[in-house]
mmCIF file of C-alpha atoms in Angstrom:
data_model
loop_
_atom_site.group_PDB
_atom_site.id
_atom_site.type_symbol
_atom_site.label_atom_id
_atom_site.label_comp_id
_atom_site.label_asym_id
_atom_site.label_seq_id
_atom_site.Cartn_x
_atom_site.Cartn_y
_atom_site.Cartn_z
ATOM 1 C CA LYS A 193 -1.752 -2.621 -20.227
ATOM 2 C CA ALA A 194 1.672 -2.086 -18.760
ATOM 3 C CA GLY A 195 1.727 -1.726 -15.004
ATOM 4 C CA VAL A 196 3.093 1.055 -12.842
ATOM 5 C CA THR A 197 6.807 1.529 -13.371
ATOM 6 C CA GLN A 198 9.286 3.154 -11.030
ATOM 7 C CA THR A 199 12.845 4.238 -11.699
ATOM 8 C CA PRO A 200 15.416 3.686 -10.482
ATOM 9 C CA ARG A 201 14.794 0.448 -8.594
ATOM 10 C CA TYR A 202 17.748 0.935 -6.266
ATOM 11 C CA LEU A 203 19.560 4.053 -5.150
ATOM 12 C CA ILE A 204 22.351 4.786 -2.698
ATOM 13 C CA LYS A 205 22.924 8.333 -1.469
ATOM 14 C CA THR A 206 24.785 10.013 1.363
ATOM 15 C CA ARG A 207 23.398 12.271 4.071
ATOM 16 C CA GLY A 208 22.756 15.800 2.946
ATOM 17 C CA GLN A 209 22.255 14.931 -0.718
ATOM 18 C CA GLN A 210 18.979 15.162 -2.550
ATOM 19 C CA VAL A 211 17.230 12.524 -4.634
ATOM 20 C CA THR A 212 14.517 12.361 -7.283
ATOM 21 C CA LEU A 213 12.403 9.274 -7.858
ATOM 22 C CA SER A 214 10.160 8.733 -10.861
ATOM 23 C CA CYS A 215 6.835 6.970 -11.309
ATOM 24 C CA SER A 216 4.969 6.253 -14.540
ATOM 25 C CA PRO A 217 1.316 5.310 -13.941
ATOM 26 C CA ILE A 218 -0.822 2.859 -15.847
ATOM 27 C CA SER A 219 -1.904 4.338 -19.162
ATOM 28 C CA GLY A 220 -5.041 6.431 -18.679
ATOM 29 C CA HIS A 221 -4.586 6.807 -14.919
ATOM 30 C CA ARG A 222 -4.500 10.414 -13.757
ATOM 31 C CA SER A 223 -3.823 9.985 -10.042
ATOM 32 C CA VAL A 224 -0.483 9.009 -8.526
ATOM 33 C CA SER A 225 0.045 8.419 -4.812
ATOM 34 C CA TRP A 226 3.365 7.955 -3.022
ATOM 35 C CA TYR A 227 4.111 5.898 0.084
ATOM 36 C CA GLN A 228 7.139 5.323 2.259
ATOM 37 C CA GLN A 229 7.705 1.838 3.681
ATOM 38 C CA THR A 230 10.117 1.272 6.579
ATOM 39 C CA PRO A 231 10.424 -1.601 9.064
ATOM 40 C CA GLY A 232 9.692 0.693 11.990
ATOM 41 C CA GLN A 233 6.867 2.885 10.667
ATOM 42 C CA GLY A 234 5.347 0.557 8.095
ATOM 43 C CA LEU A 235 3.564 1.990 5.078
ATOM 44 C CA GLN A 236 2.898 5.708 5.315
ATOM 45 C CA PHE A 237 1.119 7.957 2.830
ATOM 46 C CA LEU A 238 3.238 10.810 1.487
ATOM 47 C CA PHE A 239 1.030 12.615 -1.046
ATOM 48 C CA GLU A 240 -1.294 12.220 -4.000
ATOM 49 C CA TYR A 241 -1.273 14.082 -7.293
ATOM 50 C CA PHE A 242 -4.208 14.334 -9.663
ATOM 51 C CA SER A 243 -4.157 16.283 -12.916
ATOM 52 C CA GLU A 244 -0.862 17.963 -11.958
ATOM 53 C CA THR A 245 -2.215 19.195 -8.594
ATOM 54 C CA GLN A 246 -1.494 17.874 -5.134
ATOM 55 C CA ARG A 247 -4.819 16.553 -3.874
ATOM 56 C CA ASN A 248 -3.804 14.942 -0.584
ATOM 57 C CA LYS A 249 -0.822 15.264 1.682
ATOM 58 C CA GLY A 250 0.473 13.086 4.492
ATOM 59 C CA ASN A 251 2.369 14.099 7.581
ATOM 60 C CA PHE A 252 5.922 14.407 6.282
ATOM 61 C CA PRO A 253 8.356 17.337 6.529
ATOM 62 C CA GLY A 254 8.740 19.820 3.722
ATOM 63 C CA ARG A 255 11.937 18.065 2.562
ATOM 64 C CA PHE A 256 9.593 15.662 0.807
ATOM 65 C CA SER A 257 7.989 17.129 -2.284
ATOM 66 C CA GLY A 258 6.487 15.947 -5.507
ATOM 67 C CA ARG A 259 5.068 17.005 -8.804
ATOM 68 C CA GLN A 260 3.096 15.588 -11.668
ATOM 69 C CA PHE A 261 3.495 16.250 -15.346
ATOM 70 C CA SER A 262 0.848 16.633 -18.038
ATOM 71 C CA ASN A 263 1.340 12.991 -19.089
ATOM 72 C CA SER A 264 0.544 11.949 -15.469
ATOM 73 C CA ARG A 265 4.104 10.831 -14.737
ATOM 74 C CA SER A 266 5.121 11.865 -11.253
ATOM 75 C CA GLU A 267 8.375 12.609 -9.499
ATOM 76 C CA MET A 268 9.153 12.682 -5.825
ATOM 77 C CA ASN A 269 12.046 14.666 -4.420
ATOM 78 C CA VAL A 270 13.718 14.404 -1.041
ATOM 79 C CA SER A 271 16.179 17.135 -0.138
ATOM 80 C CA THR A 272 18.849 17.100 2.565
ATOM 81 C CA LEU A 273 18.681 13.358 3.028
ATOM 82 C CA GLU A 274 18.799 11.859 6.504
ATOM 83 C CA LEU A 275 19.639 8.299 7.528
ATOM 84 C CA GLY A 276 16.017 7.790 8.483
ATOM 85 C CA ASP A 277 14.916 8.404 4.902
ATOM 86 C CA SER A 278 16.235 4.961 3.956
ATOM 87 C CA ALA A 279 13.128 3.132 2.832
ATOM 88 C CA LEU A 280 11.218 1.522 0.026
ATOM 89 C CA TYR A 281 9.275 4.221 -1.798
ATOM 90 C CA LEU A 282 6.167 2.964 -3.531
ATOM 91 C CA CYS A 283 3.921 4.736 -5.949
ATOM 92 C CA ALA A 284 0.428 3.727 -6.948
ATOM 93 C CA SER A 285 -1.913 4.904 -9.671
ATOM 94 C CA THR A 286 -5.673 5.050 -10.123
ATOM 95 C CA PRO A 287 -7.958 6.511 -12.778
ATOM 96 C CA GLY A 288 -8.514 9.349 -10.298
ATOM 97 C CA GLU A 289 -12.273 9.703 -10.165
ATOM 98 C CA GLY A 290 -15.016 7.634 -8.584
ATOM 99 C CA LEU A 291 -14.405 4.394 -6.723
ATOM 100 C CA ASN A 292 -10.787 3.540 -7.256
ATOM 101 C CA THR A 293 -8.333 0.797 -6.517
ATOM 102 C CA GLN A 294 -4.691 1.699 -6.230
ATOM 103 C CA TYR A 295 -2.260 -0.312 -8.319
ATOM 104 C CA PHE A 296 1.288 -0.312 -7.036
ATOM 105 C CA GLY A 297 4.647 -0.250 -8.712
ATOM 106 C CA PRO A 298 7.628 -2.356 -7.593
ATOM 107 C CA GLY A 299 9.148 0.475 -5.572
ATOM 108 C CA THR A 300 12.475 2.265 -5.350
ATOM 109 C CA ARG A 301 14.786 1.100 -2.578
ATOM 110 C CA LEU A 302 16.640 4.156 -1.234
ATOM 111 C CA THR A 303 19.625 3.667 1.055
ATOM 112 C CA VAL A 304 21.114 6.713 2.763
ATOM 113 C CA LEU A 305 24.656 6.295 4.103
ATOM 114 C CA ALA B 85 -9.037 10.132 11.529
ATOM 115 C CA GLN B 86 -8.841 6.571 10.368
ATOM 116 C CA SER B 87 -6.664 3.786 11.670
ATOM 117 C CA VAL B 88 -6.083 0.117 10.956
ATOM 118 C CA THR B 89 -4.918 -2.540 13.383
ATOM 119 C CA GLN B 90 -3.653 -5.901 12.287
ATOM 120 C CA LEU B 91 -3.826 -8.011 15.382
ATOM 121 C CA ASP B 92 -1.056 -10.474 14.565
ATOM 122 C CA SER B 93 2.413 -9.516 13.379
ATOM 123 C CA GLN B 94 3.272 -13.116 12.444
ATOM 124 C CA VAL B 95 1.091 -16.116 11.712
ATOM 125 C CA PRO B 96 2.811 -19.491 11.287
ATOM 126 C CA VAL B 97 0.699 -22.227 9.714
ATOM 127 C CA PHE B 98 1.270 -25.615 8.120
ATOM 128 C CA GLU B 99 0.664 -26.170 4.437
ATOM 129 C CA GLU B 100 -2.953 -27.101 3.551
ATOM 130 C CA ALA B 101 -4.240 -25.757 6.884
ATOM 131 C CA PRO B 102 -6.780 -22.915 7.017
ATOM 132 C CA VAL B 103 -5.691 -19.430 8.028
ATOM 133 C CA GLU B 104 -7.285 -16.189 9.206
ATOM 134 C CA LEU B 105 -5.474 -12.855 9.281
ATOM 135 C CA ARG B 106 -7.255 -10.336 11.450
ATOM 136 C CA CYS B 107 -7.857 -6.674 10.706
ATOM 137 C CA ASN B 108 -9.806 -4.052 12.649
ATOM 138 C CA TYR B 109 -10.328 -0.473 11.600
ATOM 139 C CA SER B 110 -11.691 2.734 13.053
ATOM 140 C CA SER B 111 -13.281 5.561 11.105
ATOM 141 C CA SER B 112 -15.948 8.183 11.566
ATOM 142 C CA VAL B 113 -17.020 7.988 7.918
ATOM 143 C CA SER B 114 -17.866 5.280 5.426
ATOM 144 C CA VAL B 115 -14.803 3.383 4.323
ATOM 145 C CA TYR B 116 -13.489 1.173 1.603
ATOM 146 C CA LEU B 117 -11.368 -1.764 2.718
ATOM 147 C CA PHE B 118 -8.538 -3.579 0.987
ATOM 148 C CA TRP B 119 -6.125 -6.436 1.469
ATOM 149 C CA TYR B 120 -2.786 -6.329 -0.307
ATOM 150 C CA VAL B 121 0.021 -8.908 -0.421
ATOM 151 C CA GLN B 122 3.714 -8.143 -0.699
ATOM 152 C CA TYR B 123 6.280 -10.727 -1.726
ATOM 153 C CA PRO B 124 9.965 -10.091 -0.956
ATOM 154 C CA ASN B 125 11.467 -7.220 -2.936
ATOM 155 C CA GLN B 126 8.216 -6.475 -4.700
ATOM 156 C CA GLY B 127 5.450 -3.918 -4.574
ATOM 157 C CA LEU B 128 1.931 -4.491 -3.293
ATOM 158 C CA GLN B 129 -0.548 -6.666 -5.134
ATOM 159 C CA LEU B 130 -4.274 -6.290 -4.536
ATOM 160 C CA LEU B 131 -5.885 -9.428 -3.127
ATOM 161 C CA LEU B 132 -9.438 -8.164 -2.693
ATOM 162 C CA LYS B 133 -11.488 -5.113 -1.820
ATOM 163 C CA TYR B 134 -14.770 -4.162 -0.209
ATOM 164 C CA LEU B 135 -16.480 -1.083 -1.608
ATOM 165 C CA SER B 136 -20.164 -1.844 -0.984
ATOM 166 C CA GLY B 137 -22.739 -4.598 -1.357
ATOM 167 C CA SER B 138 -22.164 -8.168 -0.214
ATOM 168 C CA THR B 139 -20.099 -8.322 2.940
ATOM 169 C CA LEU B 140 -18.317 -11.504 1.812
ATOM 170 C CA VAL B 141 -15.699 -10.622 -0.738
ATOM 171 C CA LYS B 142 -13.756 -13.115 -2.811
ATOM 172 C CA GLY B 143 -10.317 -12.322 -4.154
ATOM 173 C CA ILE B 144 -7.463 -13.867 -6.032
ATOM 174 C CA ASN B 145 -5.554 -17.013 -5.067
ATOM 175 C CA GLY B 146 -8.495 -18.446 -3.094
ATOM 176 C CA PHE B 147 -8.601 -15.688 -0.475
ATOM 177 C CA GLU B 148 -11.811 -14.178 0.871
ATOM 178 C CA ALA B 149 -12.689 -11.600 3.503
ATOM 179 C CA GLU B 150 -15.790 -10.625 5.408
ATOM 180 C CA PHE B 151 -16.729 -7.047 6.225
ATOM 181 C CA ASN B 152 -18.333 -6.745 9.643
ATOM 182 C CA LYS B 153 -19.532 -3.209 10.254
ATOM 183 C CA SER B 154 -20.669 -3.743 13.841
ATOM 184 C CA GLN B 155 -17.297 -5.150 14.833
ATOM 185 C CA THR B 156 -15.371 -2.861 12.464
ATOM 186 C CA SER B 157 -13.440 -5.839 11.166
ATOM 187 C CA PHE B 158 -12.299 -7.125 7.801
ATOM 188 C CA HIS B 159 -10.612 -10.464 8.415
ATOM 189 C CA LEU B 160 -8.881 -12.336 5.606
ATOM 190 C CA ARG B 161 -9.302 -16.100 5.269
ATOM 191 C CA LYS B 162 -8.103 -18.962 3.127
ATOM 192 C CA PRO B 163 -9.331 -22.542 3.635
ATOM 193 C CA SER B 164 -6.077 -24.214 2.583
ATOM 194 C CA VAL B 165 -2.738 -22.429 2.271
ATOM 195 C CA HIS B 166 0.234 -23.248 0.066
ATOM 196 C CA ILE B 167 3.930 -22.635 0.545
ATOM 197 C CA SER B 168 3.665 -19.941 -2.132
ATOM 198 C CA ASP B 169 1.305 -17.935 0.127
ATOM 199 C CA THR B 170 4.254 -17.072 2.377
ATOM 200 C CA ALA B 171 4.381 -13.276 2.219
ATOM 201 C CA GLU B 172 3.419 -10.123 4.105
ATOM 202 C CA TYR B 173 -0.219 -9.115 4.083
ATOM 203 C CA PHE B 174 -1.518 -5.598 4.571
ATOM 204 C CA CYS B 175 -4.998 -4.424 5.423
ATOM 205 C CA ALA B 176 -5.815 -0.882 4.287
ATOM 206 C CA VAL B 177 -8.671 1.606 4.451
ATOM 207 C CA SER B 178 -9.648 4.703 2.527
ATOM 208 C CA ASP B 179 -12.673 6.945 2.801
ATOM 209 C CA ALA B 180 -15.070 7.746 0.006
ATOM 210 C CA PHE B 181 -13.680 11.247 -0.469
ATOM 211 C CA ASN B 182 -9.977 10.391 -0.464
ATOM 212 C CA THR B 183 -9.546 7.203 -2.435
ATOM 213 C CA GLY B 184 -6.033 8.295 -3.349
ATOM 214 C CA LYS B 185 -4.964 7.987 0.277
ATOM 215 C CA LEU B 186 -4.684 4.574 1.891
ATOM 216 C CA ILE B 187 -4.105 4.031 5.594
ATOM 217 C CA PHE B 188 -2.330 0.733 6.173
ATOM 218 C CA GLY B 189 -2.050 -1.621 9.082
ATOM 219 C CA GLN B 190 1.370 -2.736 10.254
ATOM 220 C CA GLY B 191 1.236 -5.937 8.252
ATOM 221 C CA THR B 192 1.047 -9.639 9.074
ATOM 222 C CA THR B 193 3.743 -12.040 7.977
ATOM 223 C CA LEU B 194 2.229 -15.347 6.948
ATOM 224 C CA GLN B 195 4.738 -18.194 7.248
ATOM 225 C CA VAL B 196 3.569 -21.406 5.629
ATOM 226 C CA LYS B 197 5.536 -24.447 6.749
ATOM 227 C CA PRO B 198 5.747 -27.752 4.886
#
């Protein structure tokens, strides 16, 4: 099976812009989780989507949002970008039910100038 | 609320020496425990996991970890490291009701020297 894919791999934006990141889970997986990784804060959970519904949410401002489509692909959107949003954004997928292991994609490196 | 503490931010070790990366967690409910490895410019790769059963868990690349409930620890060990093991290692926890949400430790950088 193909692994989790994320596009784009690298992105450069300026403050105030918005950005959309995409994640395609492993075939058959229905849950997608998003994480932000920064040198200062480490790996932090953003949110999880399962069957097109947000199932879990981390402690991030409302500028961070996501959605999931019927084919389980997920997008994450960040509006009004700030310098502090520069990070590696990782998504992970699981089958969604029962005992699950999260499988991670390679990440999208976002740089905000 | 759950939390994970990785006690060492950096661990330097010589090639072929044994290594232990320490991880402690806190939780008021039953947890699942994981170790992931991250190589430069890559995502996270699962090394091993503890869900239930035997407290000694074996993973990929010769790594193993032991779940100790009384000490709330899940330390990662390898008897003989290679240069290729140089990477960042993350301990993570989830609870039985929220397996889509992982809480990570701050990471430990393993530096294997020749």
